Amino acid sequence: MTELLKVVGLSKRFGGVKANEDISFDARKGEILGIIGPNGAGKSTLFDLLTGYQEPDSGTVVLNGHTITGMRPDRISRMGVGRTFQKLKPFPDLTLIENVMVGALARTSNIREARDQALEAIAFVDLLAKRHSFARELSTGQRKRLELARALATGPRLLLLDEVTGGVDQKTIPGLIDLVQALRGRGITILTIEHNMQVVMEVSDRILALQFGKRIAFGLPDAVRSDPHVVDAYLGSADAA
Amino acid sequence: MADARQTALSEALSEPVWPASPPLFRIAGVALAVALLAYPLVFTGTFSHHLMIMIFLHAIMAQSWNVIAGMSGQISLGHSLFFGLGAYASAVLYVKLGVTPWVGLVAGMSISALVAAAIGIPTLRLRGHYFAIATLLIGISAQIIFQRWEWVGAASGIWMPIERNNPWLAFQFHGTKLPYYYLSLLFCTLSFAVVWFLQRTRLGMRLLAVRDEPEAAASLGIDVAWHKVVAFMISGAMMSAAGTFFAQYVLVIDPDRVFNLELSVLALLMVVLGGTGTLWGPALGAAILIPLSEFTRTWFGGTGGTVDLIIYGILILLICIYQPRGLLSLVTERLRRRVDTL
Ligand SMILES: Nc1ncnc2c1ncn2[C@@H]1O[C@H](COP(=O)(O)OP(=O)(O)OP(=O)(O)O)[C@@H](O)[C@H]1O
Ligand SMILES: [Mg+2]
């Protein structure tokens, strides 16, 4: 069995809002799983449930055979799950190297080793030139790369990326796509939330589509693209937008 | 292209982990060390010694507050608690059991660290201002408890018996303040060393991460609540050492002096004035505020306490408006700009 992540019947309400409702899916080792859905569909909430930032009302999350539902974020991280945040959370008063070092320190307590691993992760996201800048001095695109490098430095088996191409100028998007694909080359399984349809179709092995907190489609990119629910959801949101 | 990146990486890997401080800084550091060591031999007056001892003592307190607030982002308003515990632990052990204050110093630091854990474990898990409120109330309560506690002298406190035969063992020096001067300088240097080392270790870097962005820190495997507790324990132990030193310096302690809320406020003010989370800011704050308070006390007599509080208040307002990162940033920002334009 090559399944790394198995999610069954995950639900979460915020007051009257059903942010996630009975969501089930799985992710295989080394897979890139794209997650799409209109604004407010519940994508980020799903990430919060998977990584312990929110506790699900019901449902289970199984990572590599271990149930991790309801565990604290730091424990889930130590089990090999890395993530970035849609609303970016760099450590503003630390330099880029120091930001990523904190990630690497999850794997080693040796400062020199952590520094070297951090530099490798920074080189991977092609941001070496900025290594001594404070995070608060970086642009949005650079901060997204920072978050990616920082999560990567923890040595995750599973990486959750929340809109790494969103809100970034068009020029940098191809670079970010290459990045995501290169990550797979390292054997990391990736869940990536994406608004840019072209990007998601290009990088994903399979796609999970959400709307109003519910799963509306799950499968190969071509099948999901032509799924009537998905077409509906996107036409609907295009009207609204 | 990939080659260029590889070269850039090898170059970055060959850099030292922590950039060496500029030569100018190192020269200034040596000059400062020499000046501080020579100071009491040049200025021999009792008051000039006393003033510096007070600055060093308060710099330790500021550095202690810097660890909890500047490094882990938690505001303690009851730090006098640990100052008092340190003062009382060594004084009680000495007076009741004849134990040398050096052991009392370690005992006080241990007790303070344990008390910090007992306060921190329930309150530091909570978000928001609970910790600040809890420490404020506990700090005030401790003073009231010690005011009523007969066994430790209640409101009149503890008088240490004079011991002239074994000054180093008894941690009391009569006739000269020189040993106090050098001891407080040593303690102060050690408190600097704690922060300096912390900034370069896994624990310290994780604390900074917790301070800056706790949710992101958790996503990197950091147990946020526990790290705050550890920072509070270290901070409490440092403050306690200052308390023991103070007790041995004045040899008379009472709850009004060592559990005084004003000490907690002063610790906060020195750090905010100098620069929170920096290595030198707390000492800078102490070097500005302490002479101010000592001089106002001599000029205005008994009411000095109120006058210096008013001046503190005005200073803090000015800092908040014009230099929220503290006075030290005036220097560091200018230096950075100069380095950038080179
Ligand atoms: N902490 C919270 N408290 C209350 N409501 C929340 C919370 N988090 C999310 N929601 C609500 O849950 C729903 C799903 O939000 P979520 O952020 O998961 O959507 P999303 O798919 O990530 O949207 P976007 O594409 O805009 O990022 C929304 O209606 C949102 O307002
Ligand atoms: Mg979202």
Tab-separated table of C-alpha atoms in Angstrom, chain A residues 53 72-74 77-78 81 83 85 89-94 98 101-103 105-106 108-109 111-112 115-116 119-120 123-124 126 128 131-132 134 136-137 150-151 154, chain B residues 1 5 8-19 125 199-203 205-206 208-224 325 336:
chain	number	residue	atom	x	y	z
A	53	TYR	CA	-4.647	24.067	14.013
A	72	ARG	CA	-1.286	19.390	18.535
A	73	PRO	CA	0.340	21.144	15.548
A	74	ASP	CA	3.881	20.712	16.848
A	77	SER	CA	4.904	18.558	12.466
A	78	ARG	CA	7.286	16.219	14.243
A	81	VAL	CA	4.028	17.120	8.087
A	83	ARG	CA	2.925	23.432	5.854
A	85	PHE	CA	0.182	29.532	5.571
A	89	LYS	CA	3.620	33.934	8.901
A	90	PRO	CA	7.344	34.545	8.571
A	91	PHE	CA	9.322	35.460	11.705
A	92	PRO	CA	9.666	39.162	10.813
A	93	ASP	CA	12.546	40.088	13.112
A	94	LEU	CA	14.700	37.128	12.113
A	98	GLU	CA	17.427	32.343	10.780
A	101	MET	CA	17.225	27.553	10.510
A	102	VAL	CA	14.356	27.363	12.964
A	103	GLY	CA	12.797	24.874	10.550
A	105	LEU	CA	16.359	22.795	14.025
A	106	ALA	CA	13.418	20.398	14.025
A	108	THR	CA	19.084	18.680	14.351
A	109	SER	CA	20.124	20.542	17.471
A	111	ILE	CA	23.484	25.041	14.896
A	112	ARG	CA	26.090	24.618	12.166
A	115	ARG	CA	22.594	26.567	9.108
A	116	ASP	CA	23.909	24.388	6.312
A	119	LEU	CA	21.164	27.344	3.157
A	120	GLU	CA	20.414	24.330	1.006
A	123	ALA	CA	19.218	27.705	-2.497
A	124	PHE	CA	16.414	25.347	-3.500
A	126	ASP	CA	16.523	30.388	-5.229
A	128	LEU	CA	20.308	32.915	-1.545
A	131	ARG	CA	19.755	35.309	2.991
A	132	HIS	CA	20.835	38.068	5.365
A	134	PHE	CA	15.141	40.364	7.687
A	136	ARG	CA	10.008	41.850	7.164
A	137	GLU	CA	12.073	43.340	4.338
A	150	ARG	CA	11.295	26.841	6.146
A	151	ALA	CA	8.774	23.999	5.924
A	154	THR	CA	12.068	20.365	8.687
B	1	MET	CA	22.340	28.454	-14.329
B	5	ARG	CA	23.379	28.519	-7.926
B	8	ALA	CA	26.488	30.730	-4.638
B	9	LEU	CA	25.576	27.914	-2.264
B	10	SER	CA	29.169	26.827	-1.641
B	11	GLU	CA	30.082	30.426	-1.035
B	12	ALA	CA	27.248	30.825	1.475
B	13	LEU	CA	28.174	27.562	3.172
B	14	SER	CA	31.722	28.779	3.721
B	15	GLU	CA	30.528	31.846	5.652
B	16	PRO	CA	30.748	31.664	9.432
B	17	VAL	CA	27.381	30.848	11.032
B	18	TRP	CA	27.392	34.101	13.005
B	19	PRO	CA	28.966	37.043	11.212
B	125	ARG	CA	-1.021	27.993	27.597
B	199	GLN	CA	20.512	33.902	20.773
B	200	ARG	CA	22.885	31.329	19.305
B	201	THR	CA	21.343	28.071	20.490
B	202	ARG	CA	18.422	25.975	19.378
B	203	LEU	CA	16.444	26.916	22.476
B	205	MET	CA	16.253	30.639	18.268
B	206	ARG	CA	13.065	28.721	18.932
B	208	LEU	CA	12.521	34.056	19.065
B	209	ALA	CA	10.327	32.118	16.660
B	210	VAL	CA	7.685	31.702	19.379
B	211	ARG	CA	7.869	35.425	20.087
B	212	ASP	CA	7.556	36.465	16.453
B	213	GLU	CA	4.880	34.063	15.231
B	214	PRO	CA	3.737	31.260	17.559
B	215	GLU	CA	1.546	29.499	15.010
B	216	ALA	CA	4.349	29.252	12.494
B	217	ALA	CA	6.665	28.081	15.269
B	218	ALA	CA	4.284	25.217	16.061
B	219	SER	CA	4.294	24.197	12.401
B	220	LEU	CA	8.042	23.647	12.775
B	221	GLY	CA	7.640	21.167	15.627
B	222	ILE	CA	8.080	23.672	18.454
B	223	ASP	CA	6.061	23.110	21.627
B	224	VAL	CA	5.087	26.766	22.029
B	325	ARG	CA	12.116	49.737	18.919
B	336	ARG	CA	22.924	49.058	9.046
